[in-house]
mmCIF file of C-alpha atoms in Angstrom:
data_model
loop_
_atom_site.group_PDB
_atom_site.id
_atom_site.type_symbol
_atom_site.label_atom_id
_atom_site.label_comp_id
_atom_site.label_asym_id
_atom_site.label_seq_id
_atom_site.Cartn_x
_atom_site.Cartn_y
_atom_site.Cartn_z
ATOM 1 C CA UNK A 1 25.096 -1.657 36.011
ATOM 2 C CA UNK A 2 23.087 -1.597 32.904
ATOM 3 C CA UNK A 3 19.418 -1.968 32.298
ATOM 4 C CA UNK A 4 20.097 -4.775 29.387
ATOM 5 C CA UNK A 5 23.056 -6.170 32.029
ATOM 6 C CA UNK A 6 20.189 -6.016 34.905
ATOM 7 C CA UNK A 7 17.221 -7.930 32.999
ATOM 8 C CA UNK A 8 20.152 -10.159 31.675
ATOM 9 C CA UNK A 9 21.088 -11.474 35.681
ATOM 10 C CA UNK A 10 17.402 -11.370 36.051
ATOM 11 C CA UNK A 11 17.099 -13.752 33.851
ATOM 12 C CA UNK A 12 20.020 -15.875 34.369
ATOM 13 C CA UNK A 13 18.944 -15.990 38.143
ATOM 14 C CA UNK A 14 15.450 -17.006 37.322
ATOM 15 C CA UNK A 15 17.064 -20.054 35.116
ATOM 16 C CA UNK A 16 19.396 -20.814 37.950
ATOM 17 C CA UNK A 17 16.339 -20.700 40.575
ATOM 18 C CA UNK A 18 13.904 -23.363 38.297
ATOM 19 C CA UNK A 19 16.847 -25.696 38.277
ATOM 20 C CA UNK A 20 19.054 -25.081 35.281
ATOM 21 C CA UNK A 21 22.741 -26.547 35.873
ATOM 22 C CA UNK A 22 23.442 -24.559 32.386
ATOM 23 C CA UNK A 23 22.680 -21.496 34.589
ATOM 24 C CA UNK A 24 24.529 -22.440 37.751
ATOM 25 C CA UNK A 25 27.299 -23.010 35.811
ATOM 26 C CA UNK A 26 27.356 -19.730 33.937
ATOM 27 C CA UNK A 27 27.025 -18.133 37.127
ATOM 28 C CA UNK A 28 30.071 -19.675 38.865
ATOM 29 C CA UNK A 29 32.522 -19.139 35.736
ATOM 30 C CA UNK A 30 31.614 -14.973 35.528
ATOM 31 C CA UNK A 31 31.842 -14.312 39.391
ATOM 32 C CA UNK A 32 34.082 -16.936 40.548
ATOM 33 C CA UNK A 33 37.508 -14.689 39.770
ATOM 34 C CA UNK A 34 35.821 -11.817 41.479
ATOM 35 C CA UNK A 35 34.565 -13.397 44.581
ATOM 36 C CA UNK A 36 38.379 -15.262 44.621
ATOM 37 C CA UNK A 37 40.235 -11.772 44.523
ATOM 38 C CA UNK A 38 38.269 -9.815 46.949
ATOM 39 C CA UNK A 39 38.235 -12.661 49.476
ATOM 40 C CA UNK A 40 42.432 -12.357 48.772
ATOM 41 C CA UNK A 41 42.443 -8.891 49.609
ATOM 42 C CA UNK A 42 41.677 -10.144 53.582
ATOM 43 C CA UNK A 43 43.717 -13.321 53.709
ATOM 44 C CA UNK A 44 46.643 -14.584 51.925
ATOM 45 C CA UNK A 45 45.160 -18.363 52.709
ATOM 46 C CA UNK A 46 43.887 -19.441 49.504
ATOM 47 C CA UNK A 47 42.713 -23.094 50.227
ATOM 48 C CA UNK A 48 40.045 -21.032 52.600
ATOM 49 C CA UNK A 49 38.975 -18.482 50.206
ATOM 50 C CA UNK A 50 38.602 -21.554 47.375
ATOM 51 C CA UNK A 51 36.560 -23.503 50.566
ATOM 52 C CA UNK A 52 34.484 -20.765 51.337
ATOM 53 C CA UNK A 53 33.699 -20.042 47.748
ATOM 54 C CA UNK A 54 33.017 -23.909 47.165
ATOM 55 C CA UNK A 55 30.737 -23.869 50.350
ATOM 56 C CA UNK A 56 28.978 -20.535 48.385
ATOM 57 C CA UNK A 57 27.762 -22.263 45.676
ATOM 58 C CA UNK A 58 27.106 -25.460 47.430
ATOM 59 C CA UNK A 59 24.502 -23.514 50.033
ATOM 60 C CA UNK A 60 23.387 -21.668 47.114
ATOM 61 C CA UNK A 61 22.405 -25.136 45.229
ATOM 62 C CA UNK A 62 21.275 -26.530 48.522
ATOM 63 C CA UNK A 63 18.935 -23.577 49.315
ATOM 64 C CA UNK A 64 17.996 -22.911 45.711
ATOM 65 C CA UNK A 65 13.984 -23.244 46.184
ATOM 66 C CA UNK A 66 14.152 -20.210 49.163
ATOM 67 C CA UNK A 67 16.416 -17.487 47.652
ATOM 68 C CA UNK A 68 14.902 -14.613 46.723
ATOM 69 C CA UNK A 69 15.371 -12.999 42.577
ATOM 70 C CA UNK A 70 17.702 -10.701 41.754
ATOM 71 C CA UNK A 71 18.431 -8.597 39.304
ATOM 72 C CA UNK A 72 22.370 -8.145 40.253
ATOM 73 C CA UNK A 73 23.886 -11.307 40.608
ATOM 74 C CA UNK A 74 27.489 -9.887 41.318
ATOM 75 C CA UNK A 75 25.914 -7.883 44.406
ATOM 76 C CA UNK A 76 24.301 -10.795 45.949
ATOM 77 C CA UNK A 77 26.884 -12.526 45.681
ATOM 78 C CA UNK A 78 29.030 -10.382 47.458
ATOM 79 C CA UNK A 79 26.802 -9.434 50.140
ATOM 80 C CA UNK A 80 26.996 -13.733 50.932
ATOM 81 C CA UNK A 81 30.615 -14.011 50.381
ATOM 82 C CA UNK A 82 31.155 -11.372 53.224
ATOM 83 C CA UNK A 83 29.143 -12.603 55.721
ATOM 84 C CA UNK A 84 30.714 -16.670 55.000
ATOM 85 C CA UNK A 85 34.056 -15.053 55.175
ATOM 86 C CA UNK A 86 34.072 -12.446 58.641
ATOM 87 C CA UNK A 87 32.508 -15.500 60.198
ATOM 88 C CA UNK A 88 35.228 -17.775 58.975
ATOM 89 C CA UNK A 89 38.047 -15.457 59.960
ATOM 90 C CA UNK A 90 36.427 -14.661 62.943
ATOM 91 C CA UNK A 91 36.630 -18.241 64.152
ATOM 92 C CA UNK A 92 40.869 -18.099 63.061
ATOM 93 C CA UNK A 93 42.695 -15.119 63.591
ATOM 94 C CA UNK A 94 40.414 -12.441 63.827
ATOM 95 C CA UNK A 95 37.793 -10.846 66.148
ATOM 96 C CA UNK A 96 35.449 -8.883 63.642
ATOM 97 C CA UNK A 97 33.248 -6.118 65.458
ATOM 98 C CA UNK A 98 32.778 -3.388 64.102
ATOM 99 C CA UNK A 99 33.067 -2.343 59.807
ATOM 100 C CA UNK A 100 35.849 0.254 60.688
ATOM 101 C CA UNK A 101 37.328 -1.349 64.158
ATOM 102 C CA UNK A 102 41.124 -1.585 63.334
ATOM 103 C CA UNK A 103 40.816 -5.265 64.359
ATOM 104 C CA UNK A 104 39.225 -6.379 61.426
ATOM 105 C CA UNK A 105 41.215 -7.785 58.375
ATOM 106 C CA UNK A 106 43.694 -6.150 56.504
ATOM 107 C CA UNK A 107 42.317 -5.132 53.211
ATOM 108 C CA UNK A 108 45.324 -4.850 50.897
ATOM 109 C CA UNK A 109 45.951 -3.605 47.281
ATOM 110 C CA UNK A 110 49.411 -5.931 46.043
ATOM 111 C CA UNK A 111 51.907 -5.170 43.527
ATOM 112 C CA UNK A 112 52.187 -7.282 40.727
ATOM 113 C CA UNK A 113 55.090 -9.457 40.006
ATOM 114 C CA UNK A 114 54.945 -8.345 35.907
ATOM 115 C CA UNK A 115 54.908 -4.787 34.920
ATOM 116 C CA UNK A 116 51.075 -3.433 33.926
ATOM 117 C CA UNK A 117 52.650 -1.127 31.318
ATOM 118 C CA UNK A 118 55.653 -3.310 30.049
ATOM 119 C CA UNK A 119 58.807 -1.167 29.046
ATOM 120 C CA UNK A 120 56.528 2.158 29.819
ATOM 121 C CA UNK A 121 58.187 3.265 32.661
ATOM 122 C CA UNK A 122 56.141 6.733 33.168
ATOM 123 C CA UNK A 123 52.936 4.712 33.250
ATOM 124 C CA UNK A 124 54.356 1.973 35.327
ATOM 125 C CA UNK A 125 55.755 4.877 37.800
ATOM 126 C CA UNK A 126 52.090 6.274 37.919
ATOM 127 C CA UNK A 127 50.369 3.281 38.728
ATOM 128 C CA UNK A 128 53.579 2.363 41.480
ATOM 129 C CA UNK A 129 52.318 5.516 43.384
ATOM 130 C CA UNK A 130 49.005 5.280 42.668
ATOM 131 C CA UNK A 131 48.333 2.046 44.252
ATOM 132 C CA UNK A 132 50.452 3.697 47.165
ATOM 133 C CA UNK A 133 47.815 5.857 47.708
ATOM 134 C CA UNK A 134 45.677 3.854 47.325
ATOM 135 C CA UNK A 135 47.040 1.482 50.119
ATOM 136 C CA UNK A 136 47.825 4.817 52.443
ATOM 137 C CA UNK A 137 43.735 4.776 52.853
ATOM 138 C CA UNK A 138 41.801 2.717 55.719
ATOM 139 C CA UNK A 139 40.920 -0.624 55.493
ATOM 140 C CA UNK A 140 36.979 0.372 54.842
ATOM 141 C CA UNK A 141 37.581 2.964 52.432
ATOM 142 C CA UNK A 142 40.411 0.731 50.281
ATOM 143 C CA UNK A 143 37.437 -2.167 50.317
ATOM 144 C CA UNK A 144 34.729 0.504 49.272
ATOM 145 C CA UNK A 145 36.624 1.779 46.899
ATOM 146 C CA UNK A 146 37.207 -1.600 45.602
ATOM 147 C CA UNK A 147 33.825 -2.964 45.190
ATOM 148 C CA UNK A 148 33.166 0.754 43.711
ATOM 149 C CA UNK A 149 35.425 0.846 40.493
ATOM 150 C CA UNK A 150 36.461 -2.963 40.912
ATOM 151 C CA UNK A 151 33.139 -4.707 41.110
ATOM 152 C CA UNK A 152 30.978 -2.009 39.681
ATOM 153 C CA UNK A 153 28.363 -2.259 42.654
ATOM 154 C CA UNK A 154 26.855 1.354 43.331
ATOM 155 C CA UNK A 155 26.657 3.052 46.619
ATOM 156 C CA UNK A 156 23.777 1.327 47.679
ATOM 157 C CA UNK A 157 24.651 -1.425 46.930
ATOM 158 C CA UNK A 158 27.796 -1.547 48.660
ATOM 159 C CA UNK A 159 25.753 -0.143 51.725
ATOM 160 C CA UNK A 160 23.795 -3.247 51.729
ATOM 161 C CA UNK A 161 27.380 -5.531 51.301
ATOM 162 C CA UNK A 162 28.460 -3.900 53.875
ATOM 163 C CA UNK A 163 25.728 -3.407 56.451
ATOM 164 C CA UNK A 164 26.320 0.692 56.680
ATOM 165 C CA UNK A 165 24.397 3.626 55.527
ATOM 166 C CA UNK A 166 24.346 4.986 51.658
ATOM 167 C CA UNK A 167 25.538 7.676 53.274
ATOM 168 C CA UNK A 168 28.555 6.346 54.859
ATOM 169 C CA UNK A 169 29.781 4.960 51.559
ATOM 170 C CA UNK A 170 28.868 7.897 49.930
ATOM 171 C CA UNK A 171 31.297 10.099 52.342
ATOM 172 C CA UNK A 172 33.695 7.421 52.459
ATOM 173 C CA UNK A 173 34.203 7.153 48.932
ATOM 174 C CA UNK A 174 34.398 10.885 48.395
ATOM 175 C CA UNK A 175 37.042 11.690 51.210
ATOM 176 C CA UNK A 176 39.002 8.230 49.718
ATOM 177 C CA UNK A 177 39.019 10.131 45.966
ATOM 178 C CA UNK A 178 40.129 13.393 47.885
ATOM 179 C CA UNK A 179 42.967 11.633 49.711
ATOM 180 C CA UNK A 180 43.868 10.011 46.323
ATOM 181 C CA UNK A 181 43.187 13.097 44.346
ATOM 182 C CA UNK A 182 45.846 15.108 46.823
ATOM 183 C CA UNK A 183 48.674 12.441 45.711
ATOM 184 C CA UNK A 184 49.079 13.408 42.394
ATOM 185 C CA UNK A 185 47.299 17.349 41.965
ATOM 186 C CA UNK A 186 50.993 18.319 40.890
ATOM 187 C CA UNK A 187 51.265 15.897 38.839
ATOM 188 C CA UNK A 188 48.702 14.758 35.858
ATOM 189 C CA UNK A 189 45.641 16.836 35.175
ATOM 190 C CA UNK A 190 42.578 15.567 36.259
ATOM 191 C CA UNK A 191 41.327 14.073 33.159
ATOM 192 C CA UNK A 192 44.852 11.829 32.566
ATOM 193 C CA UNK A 193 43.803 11.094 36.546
ATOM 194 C CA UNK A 194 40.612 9.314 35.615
ATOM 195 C CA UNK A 195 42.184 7.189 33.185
ATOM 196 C CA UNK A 196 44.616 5.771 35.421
ATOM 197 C CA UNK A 197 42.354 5.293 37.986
ATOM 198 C CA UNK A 198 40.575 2.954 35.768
ATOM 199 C CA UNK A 199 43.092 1.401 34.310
ATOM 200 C CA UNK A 200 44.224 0.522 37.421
ATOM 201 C CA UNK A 201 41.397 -1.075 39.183
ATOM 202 C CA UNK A 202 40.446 -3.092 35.583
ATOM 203 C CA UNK A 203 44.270 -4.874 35.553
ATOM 204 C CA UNK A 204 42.939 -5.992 39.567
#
């Protein structure tokens, strides 16, 4: 994230915190759509992830005079949507423990109904098998790769979302882009690689 983008939330925040609805607003239409599609990626119920995001914002109102700044507005977000969401879940269907227990919800990467390329069939191909790989990884590293070139939270940041060392996200993430890497080294040259890569997490 940016410096200008940084001291931009910083100051959207600080509105938001003295009381501006001009703010709150502002805040809910730029982060709803991401906060919607990464609570999708764990449930296909989407009258709970619209509740839980409703009950968000509502707390977040509610609590308004105790929350602390921030100068990342997506991250904090994030790191509250988790938490409201495991616990949900974890009262339905599933028993969450552990970040990599194989209990915990699916974290899943689905094709779309329309083609991202239209009548390019090469590209579409590509991006077919890429988001194979993609979905060939572990639940963990498909998430942290998610909120990586998704959400554009850093490693530490996703550390924090998560509630596991920089350094687990750091070796996660690399051992994800080797796995992904390994799909397609007889394929496109590395450069072509990056492109599609981030092509493909944008059209998410």
């Amino acid at each position: 994230m940016k410096l200008e983008e940084r001291n931009s939330d910083s100051r959207l925040w600080q509105d938001f915190l003295n009381g501006s609805k001009i703010a709150f607003q502002s805040i809910y239409f730029a982060h709803y759509r991401f906060l919607y599609n990464y609570c999708r990626k764990f449930t296909n119920d989407s009258a709970l992830v619209e509740d839980i995001i409703q009950d968000l914002f509502v707390t977040l109102l509610v609590k308004r005079g105790s929350l602390s700044q921030t100068d990342n507005i997506r991250f904090y977000l994030f790191c509250s949507i988790r938490r409201k969401l495991f616990k949900t879940l974890n009262t339905k269907q599933y028993k969450v423990t552990d970040l990599f227990d194989n209990n915990n919800p699916k974290f899943l990467f689905e094709e779309s109904v329309e083609p991202a390329y239209g009548d390019d069939e090469e590209q579409n191909r590509l991006r077919r098998k890429l988001l194979a790989s993609v979905n060939r990884l572990g639940e963990r590293q498909k998430e942290i790769v998610y909120l990586k070139y998704h959400s554009g939270l850093n490693s530490k940041e996703i550390a924090e979302v998560l509630g596991v060392s920089h350094q687990t996200v750091r070796n996660t993430l690399c051992n994800s882009l080797i796995k992904i890497r390994k799909d397609f080294e007889d394929e496109i040259p590395k450069g072509r690689m990056v492109v599609l890569f981030r092509s493909f997490f944008y059209e998410l």
